[in-house]
PDB file of N, CA and C in Angstrom:
ATOM      1  N   MET A   1     136.271 108.281 127.706  1.00  0.00           N
ATOM      2  CA  MET A   1     135.300 109.320 127.464  1.00  0.00           C
ATOM      3  C   MET A   1     134.147 108.748 126.647  1.00  0.00           C
ATOM      4  N   ILE A   2     132.950 109.091 127.020  1.00  0.00           N
ATOM      5  CA  ILE A   2     131.750 108.683 126.283  1.00  0.00           C
ATOM      6  C   ILE A   2     131.358 109.818 125.348  1.00  0.00           C
ATOM      7  N   VAL A   3     131.069 109.468 124.107  1.00  0.00           N
ATOM      8  CA  VAL A   3     130.611 110.430 123.116  1.00  0.00           C
ATOM      9  C   VAL A   3     129.190 110.050 122.729  1.00  0.00           C
ATOM     10  N   ARG A   4     128.283 111.004 122.840  1.00  0.00           N
ATOM     11  CA  ARG A   4     126.902 110.815 122.387  1.00  0.00           C
ATOM     12  C   ARG A   4     126.610 111.895 121.364  1.00  0.00           C
ATOM     13  N   ALA A   5     125.919 111.511 120.319  1.00  0.00           N
ATOM     14  CA  ALA A   5     125.580 112.478 119.279  1.00  0.00           C
ATOM     15  C   ALA A   5     124.217 112.131 118.707  1.00  0.00           C
ATOM     16  N   TYR A   6     123.554 113.156 118.235  1.00  0.00           N
ATOM     17  CA  TYR A   6     122.259 112.993 117.592  1.00  0.00           C
ATOM     18  C   TYR A   6     122.375 113.572 116.195  1.00  0.00           C
ATOM     19  N   VAL A   7     121.973 112.772 115.210  1.00  0.00           N
ATOM     20  CA  VAL A   7     122.136 113.149 113.816  1.00  0.00           C
ATOM     21  C   VAL A   7     120.808 112.961 113.103  1.00  0.00           C
ATOM     22  N   LEU A   8     120.438 113.952 112.303  1.00  0.00           N
ATOM     23  CA  LEU A   8     119.248 113.873 111.464  1.00  0.00           C
ATOM     24  C   LEU A   8     119.700 113.503 110.059  1.00  0.00           C
ATOM     25  N   PHE A   9     119.194 112.384 109.542  1.00  0.00           N
ATOM     26  CA  PHE A   9     119.534 111.936 108.197  1.00  0.00           C
ATOM     27  C   PHE A   9     118.361 112.221 107.266  1.00  0.00           C
ATOM     28  N   GLU A  10     118.659 112.860 106.150  1.00  0.00           N
ATOM     29  CA  GLU A  10     117.679 113.005 105.076  1.00  0.00           C
ATOM     30  C   GLU A  10     117.910 111.832 104.141  1.00  0.00           C
ATOM     31  N   VAL A  11     116.855 111.054 103.905  1.00  0.00           N
ATOM     32  CA  VAL A  11     116.993 109.832 103.115  1.00  0.00           C
ATOM     33  C   VAL A  11     115.998 109.812 101.966  1.00  0.00           C
ATOM     34  N   ASP A  12     116.269 108.946 101.018  1.00  0.00           N
ATOM     35  CA  ASP A  12     115.343 108.715  99.920  1.00  0.00           C
ATOM     36  C   ASP A  12     114.154 107.947 100.482  1.00  0.00           C
ATOM     37  N   PRO A  13     112.943 108.496 100.407  1.00  0.00           N
ATOM     38  CA  PRO A  13     111.776 107.810 100.982  1.00  0.00           C
ATOM     39  C   PRO A  13     111.519 106.433 100.364  1.00  0.00           C
ATOM     40  N   ALA A  14     111.996 106.221  99.143  1.00  0.00           N
ATOM     41  CA  ALA A  14     111.786 104.931  98.481  1.00  0.00           C
ATOM     42  C   ALA A  14     112.736 103.853  98.996  1.00  0.00           C
ATOM     43  N   ALA A  15     113.773 104.243  99.722  1.00  0.00           N
ATOM     44  CA  ALA A  15     114.732 103.277 100.268  1.00  0.00           C
ATOM     45  C   ALA A  15     114.168 102.721 101.573  1.00  0.00           C
ATOM     46  N   ASP A  16     113.339 101.696 101.470  1.00  0.00           N
ATOM     47  CA  ASP A  16     112.617 101.160 102.618  1.00  0.00           C
ATOM     48  C   ASP A  16     113.525 100.600 103.710  1.00  0.00           C
ATOM     49  N   ASP A  17     114.653 100.028 103.329  1.00  0.00           N
ATOM     50  CA  ASP A  17     115.489  99.347 104.320  1.00  0.00           C
ATOM     51  C   ASP A  17     116.615 100.215 104.879  1.00  0.00           C
ATOM     52  N   VAL A  18     116.649 101.513 104.556  1.00  0.00           N
ATOM     53  CA  VAL A  18     117.755 102.363 105.008  1.00  0.00           C
ATOM     54  C   VAL A  18     117.790 102.464 106.540  1.00  0.00           C
ATOM     55  N   LEU A  19     116.661 102.507 107.191  1.00  0.00           N
ATOM     56  CA  LEU A  19     116.629 102.555 108.655  1.00  0.00           C
ATOM     57  C   LEU A  19     117.296 101.303 109.234  1.00  0.00           C
ATOM     58  N   HIS A  20     116.948 100.172 108.719  1.00  0.00           N
ATOM     59  CA  HIS A  20     117.542  98.912 109.194  1.00  0.00           C
ATOM     60  C   HIS A  20     119.051  98.902 108.953  1.00  0.00           C
ATOM     61  N   ARG A  21     119.487  99.331 107.775  1.00  0.00           N
ATOM     62  CA  ARG A  21     120.916  99.327 107.460  1.00  0.00           C
ATOM     63  C   ARG A  21     121.693 100.281 108.355  1.00  0.00           C
ATOM     64  N   LEU A  22     121.114 101.420 108.714  1.00  0.00           N
ATOM     65  CA  LEU A  22     121.803 102.350 109.617  1.00  0.00           C
ATOM     66  C   LEU A  22     122.010 101.733 110.995  1.00  0.00           C
ATOM     67  N   THR A  23     121.040 100.985 111.477  1.00  0.00           N
ATOM     68  CA  THR A  23     121.147 100.408 112.817  1.00  0.00           C
ATOM     69  C   THR A  23     122.067  99.187 112.863  1.00  0.00           C
ATOM     70  N   LEU A  24     122.464  98.655 111.716  1.00  0.00           N
ATOM     71  CA  LEU A  24     123.386  97.526 111.687  1.00  0.00           C
ATOM     72  C   LEU A  24     124.831  97.942 111.969  1.00  0.00           C
ATOM     73  N   HIS A  25     125.142  99.224 111.848  1.00  0.00           N
ATOM     74  CA  HIS A  25     126.502  99.705 112.079  1.00  0.00           C
ATOM     75  C   HIS A  25     126.832  99.646 113.571  1.00  0.00           C
ATOM     76  N   THR A  26     128.024  99.162 113.883  1.00  0.00           N
ATOM     77  CA  THR A  26     128.449  99.118 115.275  1.00  0.00           C
ATOM     78  C   THR A  26     129.430 100.230 115.605  1.00  0.00           C
ATOM     79  N   LEU A  27     130.069 100.842 114.597  1.00  0.00           N
ATOM     80  CA  LEU A  27     130.971 101.983 114.785  1.00  0.00           C
ATOM     81  C   LEU A  27     132.039 101.695 115.828  1.00  0.00           C
ATOM     82  N   GLY A  28     132.763 100.622 115.623  1.00  0.00           N
ATOM     83  CA  GLY A  28     133.835 100.271 116.554  1.00  0.00           C
ATOM     84  C   GLY A  28     133.256  99.774 117.866  1.00  0.00           C
ATOM     85  N   ASN A  29     133.439 100.542 118.927  1.00  0.00           N
ATOM     86  CA  ASN A  29     132.940 100.144 120.244  1.00  0.00           C
ATOM     87  C   ASN A  29     131.668 100.897 120.599  1.00  0.00           C
ATOM     88  N   GLY A  30     130.920 101.322 119.601  1.00  0.00           N
ATOM     89  CA  GLY A  30     129.706 102.092 119.850  1.00  0.00           C
ATOM     90  C   GLY A  30     128.479 101.435 119.250  1.00  0.00           C
ATOM     91  N   LYS A  31     127.392 102.179 119.277  1.00  0.00           N
ATOM     92  CA  LYS A  31     126.144 101.661 118.731  1.00  0.00           C
ATOM     93  C   LYS A  31     125.347 102.794 118.104  1.00  0.00           C
ATOM     94  N   VAL A  32     124.395 102.421 117.273  1.00  0.00           N
ATOM     95  CA  VAL A  32     123.511 103.377 116.610  1.00  0.00           C
ATOM     96  C   VAL A  32     122.073 102.980 116.916  1.00  0.00           C
ATOM     97  N   LEU A  33     121.305 103.906 117.440  1.00  0.00           N
ATOM     98  CA  LEU A  33     119.868 103.718 117.624  1.00  0.00           C
ATOM     99  C   LEU A  33     119.184 104.720 116.707  1.00  0.00           C
ATOM    100  N   ALA A  34     118.280 104.257 115.877  1.00  0.00           N
ATOM    101  CA  ALA A  34     117.669 105.145 114.895  1.00  0.00           C
ATOM    102  C   ALA A  34     116.167 104.920 114.822  1.00  0.00           C
ATOM    103  N   SER A  35     115.477 105.985 114.431  1.00  0.00           N
ATOM    104  CA  SER A  35     114.027 105.929 114.292  1.00  0.00           C
ATOM    105  C   SER A  35     113.609 106.834 113.134  1.00  0.00           C
ATOM    106  N   ARG A  36     112.641 106.380 112.372  1.00  0.00           N
ATOM    107  CA  ARG A  36     112.144 107.178 111.250  1.00  0.00           C
ATOM    108  C   ARG A  36     111.122 108.181 111.785  1.00  0.00           C
ATOM    109  N   LEU A  37     111.361 109.463 111.502  1.00  0.00           N
ATOM    110  CA  LEU A  37     110.424 110.511 111.901  1.00  0.00           C
ATOM    111  C   LEU A  37     109.360 110.721 110.833  1.00  0.00           C
ATOM    112  N   TYR A  38     109.806 110.789 109.597  1.00  0.00           N
ATOM    113  CA  TYR A  38     108.959 110.983 108.420  1.00  0.00           C
ATOM    114  C   TYR A  38     109.540 110.090 107.332  1.00  0.00           C
ATOM    115  N   PRO A  39     108.854 109.894 106.241  1.00  0.00           N
ATOM    116  CA  PRO A  39     109.416 109.031 105.194  1.00  0.00           C
ATOM    117  C   PRO A  39     110.815 109.454 104.741  1.00  0.00           C
ATOM    118  N   GLU A  40     111.103 110.745 104.797  1.00  0.00           N
ATOM    119  CA  GLU A  40     112.401 111.220 104.311  1.00  0.00           C
ATOM    120  C   GLU A  40     113.364 111.635 105.428  1.00  0.00           C
ATOM    121  N   HIS A  41     113.004 111.416 106.688  1.00  0.00           N
ATOM    122  CA  HIS A  41     113.881 111.808 107.800  1.00  0.00           C
ATOM    123  C   HIS A  41     114.019 110.692 108.834  1.00  0.00           C
ATOM    124  N   ILE A  42     115.282 110.435 109.194  1.00  0.00           N
ATOM    125  CA  ILE A  42     115.608 109.475 110.243  1.00  0.00           C
ATOM    126  C   ILE A  42     116.468 110.205 111.264  1.00  0.00           C
ATOM    127  N   VAL A  43     116.157 110.049 112.538  1.00  0.00           N
ATOM    128  CA  VAL A  43     117.003 110.605 113.583  1.00  0.00           C
ATOM    129  C   VAL A  43     117.748 109.428 114.219  1.00  0.00           C
ATOM    130  N   ALA A  44     119.044 109.640 114.454  1.00  0.00           N
ATOM    131  CA  ALA A  44     119.865 108.573 115.018  1.00  0.00           C
ATOM    132  C   ALA A  44     120.626 109.087 116.224  1.00  0.00           C
ATOM    133  N   GLY A  45     120.715 108.255 117.233  1.00  0.00           N
ATOM    134  CA  GLY A  45     121.556 108.520 118.383  1.00  0.00           C
ATOM    135  C   GLY A  45     122.781 107.629 118.277  1.00  0.00           C
ATOM    136  N   LEU A  46     123.959 108.221 118.332  1.00  0.00           N
ATOM    137  CA  LEU A  46     125.210 107.476 118.268  1.00  0.00           C
ATOM    138  C   LEU A  46     125.867 107.559 119.632  1.00  0.00           C
ATOM    139  N   GLU A  47     126.408 106.459 120.098  1.00  0.00           N
ATOM    140  CA  GLU A  47     127.097 106.457 121.384  1.00  0.00           C
ATOM    141  C   GLU A  47     128.320 105.564 121.287  1.00  0.00           C
ATOM    142  N   ALA A  48     129.450 106.051 121.785  1.00  0.00           N
ATOM    143  CA  ALA A  48     130.687 105.277 121.803  1.00  0.00           C
ATOM    144  C   ALA A  48     131.441 105.596 123.075  1.00  0.00           C
ATOM    145  N   ASP A  49     132.247 104.659 123.527  1.00  0.00           N
ATOM    146  CA  ASP A  49     133.001 104.813 124.768  1.00  0.00           C
ATOM    147  C   ASP A  49     134.460 104.459 124.513  1.00  0.00           C
ATOM    148  N   GLY A  50     135.343 104.991 125.352  1.00  0.00           N
ATOM    149  CA  GLY A  50     136.744 104.612 125.302  1.00  0.00           C
ATOM    150  C   GLY A  50     137.632 105.511 124.477  1.00  0.00           C
ATOM    151  N   PHE A  51     137.152 106.670 124.086  1.00  0.00           N
ATOM    152  CA  PHE A  51     137.958 107.584 123.283  1.00  0.00           C
ATOM    153  C   PHE A  51     138.624 108.629 124.160  1.00  0.00           C
ATOM    154  N   GLU A  52     139.810 109.056 123.755  1.00  0.00           N
ATOM    155  CA  GLU A  52     140.431 110.238 124.349  1.00  0.00           C
ATOM    156  C   GLU A  52     139.724 111.451 123.776  1.00  0.00           C
ATOM    157  N   GLU A  53     139.733 112.568 124.501  1.00  0.00           N
ATOM    158  CA  GLU A  53     138.987 113.752 124.069  1.00  0.00           C
ATOM    159  C   GLU A  53     139.385 114.211 122.676  1.00  0.00           C
ATOM    160  N   ASN A  54     140.689 114.204 122.366  1.00  0.00           N
ATOM    161  CA  ASN A  54     141.124 114.726 121.074  1.00  0.00           C
ATOM    162  C   ASN A  54     140.746 113.819 119.909  1.00  0.00           C
ATOM    163  N   GLU A  55     140.496 112.539 120.149  1.00  0.00           N
ATOM    164  CA  GLU A  55     140.098 111.664 119.056  1.00  0.00           C
ATOM    165  C   GLU A  55     138.589 111.469 118.981  1.00  0.00           C
ATOM    166  N   ALA A  56     137.848 111.941 119.957  1.00  0.00           N
ATOM    167  CA  ALA A  56     136.398 111.714 119.998  1.00  0.00           C
ATOM    168  C   ALA A  56     135.695 112.343 118.808  1.00  0.00           C
ATOM    169  N   LEU A  57     136.004 113.601 118.505  1.00  0.00           N
ATOM    170  CA  LEU A  57     135.325 114.265 117.388  1.00  0.00           C
ATOM    171  C   LEU A  57     135.759 113.692 116.049  1.00  0.00           C
ATOM    172  N   ALA A  58     137.015 113.303 115.928  1.00  0.00           N
ATOM    173  CA  ALA A  58     137.475 112.681 114.686  1.00  0.00           C
ATOM    174  C   ALA A  58     136.744 111.359 114.455  1.00  0.00           C
ATOM    175  N   ASN A  59     136.565 110.581 115.511  1.00  0.00           N
ATOM    176  CA  ASN A  59     135.832 109.324 115.391  1.00  0.00           C
ATOM    177  C   ASN A  59     134.359 109.564 115.086  1.00  0.00           C
ATOM    178  N   PHE A  60     133.783 110.618 115.664  1.00  0.00           N
ATOM    179  CA  PHE A  60     132.393 110.957 115.355  1.00  0.00           C
ATOM    180  C   PHE A  60     132.262 111.298 113.870  1.00  0.00           C
ATOM    181  N   ASN A  61     133.176 112.125 113.361  1.00  0.00           N
ATOM    182  CA  ASN A  61     133.126 112.497 111.938  1.00  0.00           C
ATOM    183  C   ASN A  61     133.263 111.264 111.050  1.00  0.00           C
ATOM    184  N   ALA A  62     134.149 110.342 111.411  1.00  0.00           N
ATOM    185  CA  ALA A  62     134.320 109.113 110.637  1.00  0.00           C
ATOM    186  C   ALA A  62     133.050 108.264 110.688  1.00  0.00           C
ATOM    187  N   ALA A  63     132.400 108.215 111.849  1.00  0.00           N
ATOM    188  CA  ALA A  63     131.161 107.440 111.985  1.00  0.00           C
ATOM    189  C   ALA A  63     130.056 108.012 111.111  1.00  0.00           C
ATOM    190  N   VAL A  64     129.912 109.327 111.114  1.00  0.00           N
ATOM    191  CA  VAL A  64     128.873 109.949 110.284  1.00  0.00           C
ATOM    192  C   VAL A  64     129.178 109.723 108.804  1.00  0.00           C
ATOM    193  N   ALA A  65     130.446 109.831 108.419  1.00  0.00           N
ATOM    194  CA  ALA A  65     130.826 109.575 107.023  1.00  0.00           C
ATOM    195  C   ALA A  65     130.485 108.132 106.628  1.00  0.00           C
ATOM    196  N   GLU A  66     130.726 107.187 107.531  1.00  0.00           N
ATOM    197  CA  GLU A  66     130.390 105.790 107.258  1.00  0.00           C
ATOM    198  C   GLU A  66     128.880 105.614 107.083  1.00  0.00           C
ATOM    199  N   LEU A  67     128.103 106.235 107.955  1.00  0.00           N
ATOM    200  CA  LEU A  67     126.647 106.129 107.853  1.00  0.00           C
ATOM    201  C   LEU A  67     126.124 106.802 106.589  1.00  0.00           C
ATOM    202  N   MET A  68     126.748 107.917 106.201  1.00  0.00           N
ATOM    203  CA  MET A  68     126.312 108.620 104.993  1.00  0.00           C
ATOM    204  C   MET A  68     126.609 107.836 103.723  1.00  0.00           C
ATOM    205  N   SER A  69     127.500 106.857 103.800  1.00  0.00           N
ATOM    206  CA  SER A  69     127.833 106.071 102.610  1.00  0.00           C
ATOM    207  C   SER A  69     126.751 105.038 102.286  1.00  0.00           C
ATOM    208  N   GLU A  70     125.794 104.872 103.182  1.00  0.00           N
ATOM    209  CA  GLU A  70     124.700 103.929 102.918  1.00  0.00           C
ATOM    210  C   GLU A  70     123.853 104.418 101.748  1.00  0.00           C
ATOM    211  N   ASN A  71     123.464 103.485 100.903  1.00  0.00           N
ATOM    212  CA  ASN A  71     122.611 103.800  99.767  1.00  0.00           C
ATOM    213  C   ASN A  71     121.282 104.369 100.266  1.00  0.00           C
ATOM    214  N   GLY A  72     120.866 105.491  99.729  1.00  0.00           N
ATOM    215  CA  GLY A  72     119.609 106.118 100.103  1.00  0.00           C
ATOM    216  C   GLY A  72     119.763 107.278 101.066  1.00  0.00           C
ATOM    217  N   VAL A  73     120.942 107.443 101.670  1.00  0.00           N
ATOM    218  CA  VAL A  73     121.180 108.577 102.572  1.00  0.00           C
ATOM    219  C   VAL A  73     121.626 109.764 101.735  1.00  0.00           C
ATOM    220  N   ARG A  74     120.918 110.875 101.864  1.00  0.00           N
ATOM    221  CA  ARG A  74     121.219 112.064 101.065  1.00  0.00           C
ATOM    222  C   ARG A  74     122.039 113.103 101.809  1.00  0.00           C
ATOM    223  N   ARG A  75     121.745 113.291 103.090  1.00  0.00           N
ATOM    224  CA  ARG A  75     122.404 114.346 103.858  1.00  0.00           C
ATOM    225  C   ARG A  75     122.329 114.010 105.336  1.00  0.00           C
ATOM    226  N   ALA A  76     123.293 114.513 106.107  1.00  0.00           N
ATOM    227  CA  ALA A  76     123.289 114.318 107.549  1.00  0.00           C
ATOM    228  C   ALA A  76     123.539 115.663 108.219  1.00  0.00           C
ATOM    229  N   THR A  77     122.812 115.922 109.288  1.00  0.00           N
ATOM    230  CA  THR A  77     122.976 117.148 110.071  1.00  0.00           C
ATOM    231  C   THR A  77     123.149 116.754 111.537  1.00  0.00           C
ATOM    232  N   ALA A  78     124.283 117.144 112.117  1.00  0.00           N
ATOM    233  CA  ALA A  78     124.509 116.862 113.535  1.00  0.00           C
ATOM    234  C   ALA A  78     123.647 117.804 114.362  1.00  0.00           C
ATOM    235  N   LEU A  79     122.833 117.232 115.218  1.00  0.00           N
ATOM    236  CA  LEU A  79     121.940 118.023 116.068  1.00  0.00           C
ATOM    237  C   LEU A  79     122.568 118.327 117.422  1.00  0.00           C
ATOM    238  N   GLY A  80     123.506 117.498 117.839  1.00  0.00           N
ATOM    239  CA  GLY A  80     124.157 117.731 119.113  1.00  0.00           C
ATOM    240  C   GLY A  80     125.225 116.690 119.367  1.00  0.00           C
ATOM    241  N   ILE A  81     126.315 117.122 119.982  1.00  0.00           N
ATOM    242  CA  ILE A  81     127.399 116.212 120.357  1.00  0.00           C
ATOM    243  C   ILE A  81     127.688 116.464 121.831  1.00  0.00           C
ATOM    244  N   ILE A  82     127.689 115.389 122.608  1.00  0.00           N
ATOM    245  CA  ILE A  82     127.916 115.497 124.057  1.00  0.00           C
ATOM    246  C   ILE A  82     129.128 114.644 124.403  1.00  0.00           C
ATOM    247  N   LEU A  83     130.117 115.264 125.041  1.00  0.00           N
ATOM    248  CA  LEU A  83     131.315 114.551 125.490  1.00  0.00           C
ATOM    249  C   LEU A  83     131.263 114.446 127.009  1.00  0.00           C
ATOM    250  N   ASN A  84     131.306 113.224 127.528  1.00  0.00           N
ATOM    251  CA  ASN A  84     131.301 112.981 128.971  1.00  0.00           C
ATOM    252  C   ASN A  84     132.562 112.246 129.368  1.00  0.00           C
ATOM    253  N   PRO A  85     133.349 112.811 130.279  1.00  0.00           N
ATOM    254  CA  PRO A  85     134.571 112.136 130.697  1.00  0.00           C
ATOM    255  C   PRO A  85     134.291 110.839 131.446  1.00  0.00           C
TER     256      PRO A  85
END
């Protein structure tokens, strides 16, 4: 199953390298694509493959928790989660 999600991160505008650090995460067998919308907002697309349906959301939650642990990240809001078999 492929899991795609879009997350809006509220970040400290003074943390210049937070965008780069977010995109360095591989999240197991997935990837993170991120772009800065405003100095304090980054939108990220997360994609991973190979999960069973019941573990997909748990892995998504773990991925967001990992990304939120980055210095300069203040809050994360999931904008959408898409599960494709």
